[in-house]
PDB file of C-alpha atoms in Angstrom:
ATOM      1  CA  UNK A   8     122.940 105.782  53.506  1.00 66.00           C
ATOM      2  CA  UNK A   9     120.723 105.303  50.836  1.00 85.00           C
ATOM      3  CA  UNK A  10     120.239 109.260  50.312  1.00 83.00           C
ATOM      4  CA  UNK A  11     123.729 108.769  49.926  1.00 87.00           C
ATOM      5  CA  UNK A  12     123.295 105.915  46.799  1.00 92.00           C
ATOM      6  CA  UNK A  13     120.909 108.301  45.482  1.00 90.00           C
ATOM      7  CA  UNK A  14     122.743 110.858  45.188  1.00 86.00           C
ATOM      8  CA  UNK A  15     125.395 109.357  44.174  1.00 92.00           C
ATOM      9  CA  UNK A  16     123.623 107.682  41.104  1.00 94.00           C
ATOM     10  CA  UNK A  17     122.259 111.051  39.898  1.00 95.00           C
ATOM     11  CA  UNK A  18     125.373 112.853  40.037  1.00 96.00           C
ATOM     12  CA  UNK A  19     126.290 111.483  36.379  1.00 96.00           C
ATOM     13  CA  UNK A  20     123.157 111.963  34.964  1.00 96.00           C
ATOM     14  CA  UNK A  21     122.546 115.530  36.763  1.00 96.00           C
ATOM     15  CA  UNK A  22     126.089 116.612  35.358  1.00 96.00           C
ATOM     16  CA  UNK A  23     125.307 115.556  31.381  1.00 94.00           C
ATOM     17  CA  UNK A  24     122.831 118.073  31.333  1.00 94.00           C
ATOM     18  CA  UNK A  25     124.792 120.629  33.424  1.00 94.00           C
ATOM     19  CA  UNK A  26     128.221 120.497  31.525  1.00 92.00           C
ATOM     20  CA  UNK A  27     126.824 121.164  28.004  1.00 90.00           C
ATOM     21  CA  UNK A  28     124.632 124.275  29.274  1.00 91.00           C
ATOM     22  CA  UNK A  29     127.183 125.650  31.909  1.00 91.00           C
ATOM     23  CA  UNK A  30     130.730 124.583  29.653  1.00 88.00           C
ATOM     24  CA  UNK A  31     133.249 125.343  31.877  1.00 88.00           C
ATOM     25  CA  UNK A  32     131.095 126.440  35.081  1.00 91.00           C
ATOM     26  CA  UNK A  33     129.391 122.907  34.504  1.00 92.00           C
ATOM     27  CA  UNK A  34     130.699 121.393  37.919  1.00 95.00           C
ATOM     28  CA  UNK A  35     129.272 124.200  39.759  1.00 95.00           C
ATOM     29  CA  UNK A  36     126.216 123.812  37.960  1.00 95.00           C
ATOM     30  CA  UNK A  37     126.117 119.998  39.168  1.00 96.00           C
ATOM     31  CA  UNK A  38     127.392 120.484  42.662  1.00 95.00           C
ATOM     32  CA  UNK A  39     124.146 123.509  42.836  1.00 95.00           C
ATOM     33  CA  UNK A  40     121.669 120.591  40.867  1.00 96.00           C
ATOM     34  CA  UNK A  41     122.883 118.647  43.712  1.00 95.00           C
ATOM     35  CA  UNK A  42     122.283 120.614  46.556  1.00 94.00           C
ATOM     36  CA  UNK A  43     118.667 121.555  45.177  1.00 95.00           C
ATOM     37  CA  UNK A  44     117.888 117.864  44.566  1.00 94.00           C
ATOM     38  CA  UNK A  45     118.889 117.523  48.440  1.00 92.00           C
ATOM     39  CA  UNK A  46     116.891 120.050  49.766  1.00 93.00           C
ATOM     40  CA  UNK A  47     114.013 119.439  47.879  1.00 92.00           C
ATOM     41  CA  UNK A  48     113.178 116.150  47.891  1.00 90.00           C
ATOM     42  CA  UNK A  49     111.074 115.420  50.149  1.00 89.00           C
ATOM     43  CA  UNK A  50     108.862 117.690  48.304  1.00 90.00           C
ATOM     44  CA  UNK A  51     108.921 115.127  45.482  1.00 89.00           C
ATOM     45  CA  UNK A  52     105.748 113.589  45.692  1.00 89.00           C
ATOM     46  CA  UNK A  53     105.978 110.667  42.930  1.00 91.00           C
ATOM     47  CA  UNK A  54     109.245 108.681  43.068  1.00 88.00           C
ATOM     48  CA  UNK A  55     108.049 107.589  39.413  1.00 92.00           C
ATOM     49  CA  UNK A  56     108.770 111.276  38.321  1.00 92.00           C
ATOM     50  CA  UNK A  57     112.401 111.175  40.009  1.00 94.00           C
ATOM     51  CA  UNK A  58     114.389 111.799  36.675  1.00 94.00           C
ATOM     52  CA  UNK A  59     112.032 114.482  34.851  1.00 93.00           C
ATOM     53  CA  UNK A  60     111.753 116.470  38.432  1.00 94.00           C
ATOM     54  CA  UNK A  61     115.801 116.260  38.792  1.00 95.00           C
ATOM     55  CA  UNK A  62     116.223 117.444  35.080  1.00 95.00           C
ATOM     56  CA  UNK A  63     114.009 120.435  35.834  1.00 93.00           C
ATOM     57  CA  UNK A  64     116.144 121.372  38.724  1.00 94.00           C
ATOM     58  CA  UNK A  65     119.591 120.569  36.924  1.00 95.00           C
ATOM     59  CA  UNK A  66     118.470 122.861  34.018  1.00 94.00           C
ATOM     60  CA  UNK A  67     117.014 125.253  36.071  1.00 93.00           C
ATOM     61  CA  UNK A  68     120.362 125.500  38.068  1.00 95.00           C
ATOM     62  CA  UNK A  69     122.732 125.196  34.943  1.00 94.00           C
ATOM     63  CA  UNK A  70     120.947 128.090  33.089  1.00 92.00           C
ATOM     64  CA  UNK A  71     121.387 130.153  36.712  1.00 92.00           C
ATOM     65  CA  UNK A  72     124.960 129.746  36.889  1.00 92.00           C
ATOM     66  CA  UNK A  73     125.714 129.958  33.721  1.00 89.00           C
ATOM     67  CA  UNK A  74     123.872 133.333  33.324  1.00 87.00           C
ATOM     68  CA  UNK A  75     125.650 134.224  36.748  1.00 87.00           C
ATOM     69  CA  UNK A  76     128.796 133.354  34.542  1.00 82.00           C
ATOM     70  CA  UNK A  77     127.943 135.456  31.725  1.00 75.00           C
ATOM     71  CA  UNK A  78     128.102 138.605  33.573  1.00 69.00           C
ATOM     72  CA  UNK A  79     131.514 138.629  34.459  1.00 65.00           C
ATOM     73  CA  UNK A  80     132.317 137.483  31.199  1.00 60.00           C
ATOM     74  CA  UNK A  81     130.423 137.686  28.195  1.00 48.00           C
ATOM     75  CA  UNK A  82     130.294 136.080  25.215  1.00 48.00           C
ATOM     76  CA  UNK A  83     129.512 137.183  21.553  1.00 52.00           C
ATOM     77  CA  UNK A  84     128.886 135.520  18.542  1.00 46.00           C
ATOM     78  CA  UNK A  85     131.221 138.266  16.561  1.00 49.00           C
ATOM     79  CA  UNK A  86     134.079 136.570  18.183  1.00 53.00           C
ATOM     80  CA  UNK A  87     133.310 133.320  16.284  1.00 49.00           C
ATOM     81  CA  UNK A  88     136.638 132.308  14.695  1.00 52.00           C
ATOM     82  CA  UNK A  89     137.174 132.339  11.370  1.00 57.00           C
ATOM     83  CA  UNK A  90     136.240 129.424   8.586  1.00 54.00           C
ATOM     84  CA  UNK A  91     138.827 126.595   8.263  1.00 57.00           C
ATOM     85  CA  UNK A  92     139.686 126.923  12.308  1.00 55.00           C
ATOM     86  CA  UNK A  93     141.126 123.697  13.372  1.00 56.00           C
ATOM     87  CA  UNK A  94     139.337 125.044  17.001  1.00 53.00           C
ATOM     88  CA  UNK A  95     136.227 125.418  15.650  1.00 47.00           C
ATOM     89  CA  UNK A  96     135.867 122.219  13.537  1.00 41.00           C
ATOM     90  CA  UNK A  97     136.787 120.138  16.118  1.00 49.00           C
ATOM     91  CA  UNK A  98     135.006 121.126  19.598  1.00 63.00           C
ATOM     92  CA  UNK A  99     131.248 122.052  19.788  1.00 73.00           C
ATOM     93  CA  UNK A 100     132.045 123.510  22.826  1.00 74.00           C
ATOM     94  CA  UNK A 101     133.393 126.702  21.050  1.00 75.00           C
ATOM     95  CA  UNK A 102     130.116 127.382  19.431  1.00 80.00           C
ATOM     96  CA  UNK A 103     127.831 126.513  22.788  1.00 82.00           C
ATOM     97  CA  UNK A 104     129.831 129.017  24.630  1.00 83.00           C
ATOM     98  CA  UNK A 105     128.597 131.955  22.550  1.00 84.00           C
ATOM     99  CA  UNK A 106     124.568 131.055  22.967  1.00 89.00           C
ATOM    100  CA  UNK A 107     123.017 132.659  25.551  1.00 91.00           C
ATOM    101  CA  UNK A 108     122.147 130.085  28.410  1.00 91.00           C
ATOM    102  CA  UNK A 109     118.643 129.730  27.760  1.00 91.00           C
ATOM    103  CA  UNK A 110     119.707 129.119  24.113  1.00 93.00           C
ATOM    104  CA  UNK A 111     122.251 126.401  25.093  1.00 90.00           C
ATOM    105  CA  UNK A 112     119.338 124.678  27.707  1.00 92.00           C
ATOM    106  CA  UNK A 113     116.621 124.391  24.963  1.00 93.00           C
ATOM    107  CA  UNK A 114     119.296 122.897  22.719  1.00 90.00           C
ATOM    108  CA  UNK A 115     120.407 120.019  25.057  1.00 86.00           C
ATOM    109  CA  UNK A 116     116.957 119.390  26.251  1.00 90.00           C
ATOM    110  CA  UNK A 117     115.694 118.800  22.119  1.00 90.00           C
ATOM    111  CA  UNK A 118     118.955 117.664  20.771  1.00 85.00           C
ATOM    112  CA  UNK A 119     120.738 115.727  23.705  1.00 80.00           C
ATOM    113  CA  UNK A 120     117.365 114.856  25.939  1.00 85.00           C
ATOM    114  CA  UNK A 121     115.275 114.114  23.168  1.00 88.00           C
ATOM    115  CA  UNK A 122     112.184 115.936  24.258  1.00 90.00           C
ATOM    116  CA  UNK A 123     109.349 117.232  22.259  1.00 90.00           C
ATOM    117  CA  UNK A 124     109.049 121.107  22.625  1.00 87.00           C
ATOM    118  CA  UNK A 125     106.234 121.216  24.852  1.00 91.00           C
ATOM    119  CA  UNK A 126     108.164 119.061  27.684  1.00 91.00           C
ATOM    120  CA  UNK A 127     111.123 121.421  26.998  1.00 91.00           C
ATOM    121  CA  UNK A 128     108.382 124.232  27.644  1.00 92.00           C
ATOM    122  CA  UNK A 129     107.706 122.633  30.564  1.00 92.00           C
ATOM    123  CA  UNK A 130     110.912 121.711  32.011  1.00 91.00           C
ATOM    124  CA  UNK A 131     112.381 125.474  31.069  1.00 91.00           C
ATOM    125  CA  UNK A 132     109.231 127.139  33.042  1.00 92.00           C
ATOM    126  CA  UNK A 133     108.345 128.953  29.442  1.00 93.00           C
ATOM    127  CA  UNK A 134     105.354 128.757  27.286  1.00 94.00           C
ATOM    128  CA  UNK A 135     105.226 126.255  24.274  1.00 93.00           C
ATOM    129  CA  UNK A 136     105.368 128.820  21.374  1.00 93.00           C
ATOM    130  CA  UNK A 137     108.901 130.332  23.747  1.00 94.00           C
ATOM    131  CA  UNK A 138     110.514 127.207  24.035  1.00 93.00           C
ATOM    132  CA  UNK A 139     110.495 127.116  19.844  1.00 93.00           C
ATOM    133  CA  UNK A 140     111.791 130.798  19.213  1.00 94.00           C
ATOM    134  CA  UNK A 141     114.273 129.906  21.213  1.00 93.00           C
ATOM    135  CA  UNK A 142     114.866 126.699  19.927  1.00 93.00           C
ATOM    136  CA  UNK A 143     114.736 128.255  16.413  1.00 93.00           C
ATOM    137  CA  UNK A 144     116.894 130.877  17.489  1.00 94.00           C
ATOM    138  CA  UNK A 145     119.705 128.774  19.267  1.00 93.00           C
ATOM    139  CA  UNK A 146     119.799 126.526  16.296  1.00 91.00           C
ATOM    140  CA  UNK A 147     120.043 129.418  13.799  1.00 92.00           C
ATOM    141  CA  UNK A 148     122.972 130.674  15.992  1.00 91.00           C
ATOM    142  CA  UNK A 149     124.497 127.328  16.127  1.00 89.00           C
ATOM    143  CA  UNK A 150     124.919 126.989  12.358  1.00 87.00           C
ATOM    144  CA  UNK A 151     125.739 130.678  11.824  1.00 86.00           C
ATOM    145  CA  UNK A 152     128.604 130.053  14.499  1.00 82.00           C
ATOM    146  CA  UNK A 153     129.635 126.625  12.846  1.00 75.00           C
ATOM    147  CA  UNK A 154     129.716 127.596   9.356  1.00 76.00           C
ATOM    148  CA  UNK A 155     131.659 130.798   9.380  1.00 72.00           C
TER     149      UNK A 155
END
């Protein structure tokens, strides 16, 4: 019962980092976090690290699906729509969907989770110096995609 609770009481938090790196294939992204977090943790050997070891795997498993996503149907930034798109202006959601996954995980982990770079680094399995191409890459993108 109380894996249950647990479970229960991550599934919100697990599925805000989930939804803005997998969009639409964010509940699968969750419901795989979930399932990970199950199996795993008994390996977890510090309860005090519960919520940075659970972000790991729900980032790790949102950038898998959504890369699993991506091959059957890819996404470019050419098909940005134009400037003055009512779409565009009013959901973030457009622009995340044409960043690459790992582009669209370093983003929420900075911009949403608040971490420094090297707990990004960390929490993406990359070195320090990766996590801030890609960070600098993925926000480049972002505004490229936003302002056109």
């Amino acid at each position: 019962m109380a894996l249950h609770d647990l479970l229960d009481h991550l599934t919100p938090y697990i599925a805000r980092i989930c939804t803005p790196i997998a969009l639409a294939d964010g509940p699968d992204a969750t419901q795989e976090a979930l399932l990970a977090v199950f199996r795993s943790l008994r390996t977890l050997r510090d309860p005090e690290t519960l919520y940075g070891w659970v972000r790991s795997v729900a980032v790790r498993e949102a950038v898998r699906t959504a890369r699993r996503a991506a091959r059957d149907r890819p996404a470019e930034l050419t098909d940005v729509p134009g400037r003055g798109d009512p779409q565009l202006a009013t959901d973030i959601d457009d622009v995340l969907a044409r960043l690459t996954p790992a582009h669209r995980a370093v983003l929420v982990l900075r911009d949403v989770e608040g971490l420094d770079e090297e707990s990004a680094a960390a929490v993406l399995g990359v070195p320090p110096g990766t996590a801030k191409s890609r960070l600098h890459r993925a926000r480049t993108s972002f505004r490229k995609a936003w302002t056109s």
